[in-house]
Amino acid sequence: MSKLNIGIILGSTRQGRVSPQVGEWVKGIADKRGDANYEIVDIAEYKLPLLGEADATEQAAKWNEKLASLDGFVFIVSEYNHSISGALKNALDYAREAWNDKAAGIVSYGSVGGGRAAEHLRGILGELSIADVRIHPALSLFTDFENYTVFKPADLHLTNVNGMLDQVLAWSGALKTLRQ
């Protein structure tokens, strides 16, 4: 069986964001496993306008094509006002079928580990027919970041990231059979 393709989706687009640091950290852990093809998917690169406010046919087609090529996801989610970023919600809304019958893990960060954003994301993922896994690495802006900007994760998170990846791969493999 060929390796699964897992996208690590950066859920923030703002200047000064730390999601690229977190995403690269997750990818580094994942790549060492050698059990799937992992890639960073940065929603900022797709330049999706607010849904319905401009013609985004080309951007939406590229976004959907990328999502369709993936078997599962790891969302890197920052907490904005007790929820996910507007950019991530917008990107989620730009696709439908490309999300369906796939699995996702969530790595969140914020003042309380991004837990509230992760919980909001779980409800959205359910509506998109994405099976979210239970293990959820939650990173604190206070203890896992230096000056809130330089990512320095505690070693204890490695167990949760690997456990989450185990679950994402198991579910992604099982759900792939529904899409064939």
Short mmCIF file of C-alpha atoms in Angstrom, two decimals:
data_model
loop_
_atom_site.label_atom_id
_atom_site.label_comp_id
_atom_site.label_asym_id
_atom_site.label_seq_id
_atom_site.Cartn_x
_atom_site.Cartn_y
_atom_site.Cartn_z
CA MET A 1 0.00 0.00 0.00
CA SER A 2 1.33 3.45 -0.86
CA LYS A 3 2.00 5.97 1.87
CA LEU A 4 -0.77 8.33 2.88
CA ASN A 5 -0.45 12.04 2.12
CA ILE A 6 -1.01 14.21 5.18
CA GLY A 7 -1.25 18.00 4.98
CA ILE A 8 -0.13 20.09 7.94
CA ILE A 9 -2.39 23.11 7.54
CA LEU A 10 -1.19 26.43 8.94
CA GLY A 11 -4.35 28.08 10.26
CA SER A 12 -3.19 31.68 10.49
CA THR A 13 -2.25 34.26 7.87
CA ARG A 14 -1.39 37.32 9.94
CA GLN A 15 2.02 38.98 10.00
CA GLY A 16 4.18 37.77 12.87
CA ARG A 17 2.29 34.49 13.20
CA VAL A 18 4.00 31.57 14.89
CA SER A 19 2.08 28.81 13.11
CA PRO A 20 4.96 28.21 10.64
CA GLN A 21 7.26 27.40 13.57
CA VAL A 22 4.73 25.00 15.07
CA GLY A 23 3.99 23.44 11.69
CA GLU A 24 7.67 22.84 10.94
CA TRP A 25 8.11 21.29 14.39
CA VAL A 26 5.20 18.88 13.77
CA LYS A 27 6.53 18.09 10.28
CA GLY A 28 10.00 17.37 11.70
CA ILE A 29 8.54 14.89 14.17
CA ALA A 30 6.32 13.37 11.48
CA ASP A 31 9.09 13.04 8.89
CA LYS A 32 11.26 11.08 11.34
CA ARG A 33 8.50 8.48 11.54
CA GLY A 34 8.71 7.70 7.81
CA ASP A 35 5.16 6.32 7.80
CA ALA A 36 3.48 8.87 5.50
CA ASN A 37 4.19 11.78 3.20
CA TYR A 38 3.82 14.97 5.22
CA GLU A 39 3.71 18.48 3.80
CA ILE A 40 3.08 21.98 5.07
CA VAL A 41 -0.01 23.59 3.51
CA ASP A 42 -0.06 27.32 4.19
CA ILE A 43 -3.47 28.87 3.61
CA ALA A 44 -1.77 32.26 3.19
CA GLU A 45 -0.27 31.06 -0.10
CA TYR A 46 -3.72 30.56 -1.63
CA LYS A 47 -4.79 34.18 -1.14
CA LEU A 48 -8.45 33.29 -0.69
CA PRO A 49 -10.61 36.42 -0.46
CA LEU A 50 -13.56 36.41 1.90
CA LEU A 51 -16.01 33.87 0.54
CA GLY A 52 -18.56 35.54 -1.71
CA GLU A 53 -16.85 38.94 -1.86
CA ALA A 54 -14.76 38.46 -5.00
CA ASP A 55 -14.32 36.06 -7.86
CA ALA A 56 -11.91 33.48 -6.49
CA THR A 57 -12.46 30.75 -9.06
CA GLU A 58 -8.75 30.25 -9.69
CA GLN A 59 -7.71 30.36 -6.02
CA ALA A 60 -10.56 28.06 -4.99
CA ALA A 61 -9.69 25.55 -7.71
CA LYS A 62 -6.06 25.41 -6.59
CA TRP A 63 -7.11 25.11 -2.94
CA ASN A 64 -9.55 22.30 -3.67
CA GLU A 65 -6.99 20.51 -5.85
CA LYS A 66 -4.46 20.58 -3.01
CA LEU A 67 -7.00 19.31 -0.48
CA ALA A 68 -8.16 16.55 -2.83
CA SER A 69 -4.56 15.29 -3.09
CA LEU A 70 -4.40 14.74 0.68
CA ASP A 71 -5.65 11.78 2.70
CA GLY A 72 -5.69 13.52 6.07
CA PHE A 73 -4.77 16.68 7.90
CA VAL A 74 -3.10 18.13 10.94
CA PHE A 75 -4.45 21.60 11.68
CA ILE A 76 -2.11 24.06 13.39
CA VAL A 77 -4.63 26.26 15.18
CA SER A 78 -4.08 29.47 17.07
CA GLU A 79 -6.77 30.80 19.35
CA TYR A 80 -8.27 34.16 18.37
CA ASN A 81 -10.97 35.50 20.70
CA HIS A 82 -11.82 31.98 21.95
CA SER A 83 -12.10 30.55 18.42
CA ILE A 84 -10.21 29.80 15.22
CA SER A 85 -8.89 32.55 12.96
CA GLY A 86 -11.22 34.08 10.39
CA ALA A 87 -8.73 33.06 7.69
CA LEU A 88 -8.97 29.39 8.68
CA LYS A 89 -12.78 29.47 8.77
CA ASN A 90 -12.79 31.09 5.34
CA ALA A 91 -10.41 28.44 3.95
CA LEU A 92 -12.55 25.67 5.41
CA ASP A 93 -15.62 27.15 3.73
CA TYR A 94 -13.96 27.29 0.30
CA ALA A 95 -14.11 23.51 -0.02
CA ARG A 96 -16.67 20.80 0.60
CA GLU A 97 -16.13 17.46 -1.09
CA ALA A 98 -12.34 17.78 -0.90
CA TRP A 99 -12.62 17.55 2.91
CA ASN A 100 -15.11 14.68 3.04
CA ASP A 101 -14.25 11.28 4.51
CA LYS A 102 -10.80 12.25 5.74
CA ALA A 103 -9.26 12.42 9.20
CA ALA A 104 -7.66 15.30 11.06
CA GLY A 105 -5.63 15.99 14.12
CA ILE A 106 -5.40 19.34 15.84
CA VAL A 107 -2.35 21.02 17.36
CA SER A 108 -3.45 24.21 19.05
CA TYR A 109 -1.74 27.04 20.84
CA GLY A 110 -2.78 30.07 22.85
CA SER A 111 -2.98 31.44 26.36
CA VAL A 112 -4.91 28.35 27.47
CA GLY A 113 -3.33 26.03 24.93
CA GLY A 114 -5.80 27.00 22.21
CA GLY A 115 -8.34 24.58 23.64
CA ARG A 116 -11.36 26.74 22.86
CA ALA A 117 -10.27 27.15 19.23
CA ALA A 118 -9.77 23.40 18.94
CA GLU A 119 -13.28 22.76 20.28
CA HIS A 120 -14.80 25.19 17.77
CA LEU A 121 -12.80 23.59 14.98
CA ARG A 122 -14.10 20.13 15.93
CA GLY A 123 -17.69 21.25 15.30
CA ILE A 124 -16.79 22.65 11.89
CA LEU A 125 -14.85 19.52 10.96
CA GLY A 126 -17.86 17.38 11.79
CA GLU A 127 -20.01 19.37 9.39
CA LEU A 128 -17.38 18.82 6.66
CA SER A 129 -17.37 15.04 7.29
CA ILE A 130 -13.84 15.11 8.67
CA ALA A 131 -13.19 12.66 11.50
CA ASP A 132 -11.14 14.45 14.14
CA VAL A 133 -8.97 12.33 16.40
CA ARG A 134 -8.96 12.43 20.18
CA ILE A 135 -5.31 13.17 21.02
CA HIS A 136 -4.79 16.91 20.91
CA PRO A 137 -1.42 18.53 21.63
CA ALA A 138 -2.13 21.91 23.25
CA LEU A 139 0.72 24.42 23.46
CA SER A 140 0.87 27.32 25.88
CA LEU A 141 2.01 30.77 24.81
CA PHE A 142 3.43 31.14 28.32
CA THR A 143 5.51 27.98 28.61
CA ASP A 144 6.16 26.81 25.03
CA PHE A 145 7.11 30.16 23.49
CA GLU A 146 9.86 32.58 24.45
CA ASN A 147 8.49 36.14 24.52
CA TYR A 148 5.33 34.74 22.85
CA THR A 149 7.16 34.60 19.51
CA VAL A 150 9.93 31.99 19.54
CA PHE A 151 8.64 28.43 19.71
CA LYS A 152 10.46 26.29 22.29
CA PRO A 153 8.16 23.35 23.02
CA ALA A 154 8.49 21.24 26.11
CA ASP A 155 9.62 17.67 25.44
CA LEU A 156 6.44 16.31 26.97
CA HIS A 157 4.54 17.30 23.80
CA LEU A 158 6.38 14.69 21.71
CA THR A 159 4.27 11.87 23.14
CA ASN A 160 1.04 13.67 22.26
CA VAL A 161 2.17 14.62 18.75
CA ASN A 162 3.18 11.04 17.98
CA GLY A 163 -0.04 9.69 19.48
CA MET A 164 -2.08 12.14 17.43
CA LEU A 165 -0.20 11.17 14.26
CA ASP A 166 -0.83 7.48 15.01
CA GLN A 167 -4.55 8.20 15.19
CA VAL A 168 -4.58 10.44 12.10
CA LEU A 169 -2.86 7.74 10.05
CA ALA A 170 -5.12 4.96 11.30
CA TRP A 171 -8.28 6.92 10.56
CA SER A 172 -6.97 8.33 7.26
CA GLY A 173 -6.18 4.83 6.05
CA ALA A 174 -9.57 3.51 7.07
CA LEU A 175 -11.44 6.45 5.53
CA LYS A 176 -9.48 6.22 2.28
CA THR A 177 -11.36 3.00 1.57
CA LEU A 178 -14.61 5.02 1.50
CA ARG A 179 -13.21 7.36 -1.14
CA GLN A 180 -12.00 4.63 -3.52
#
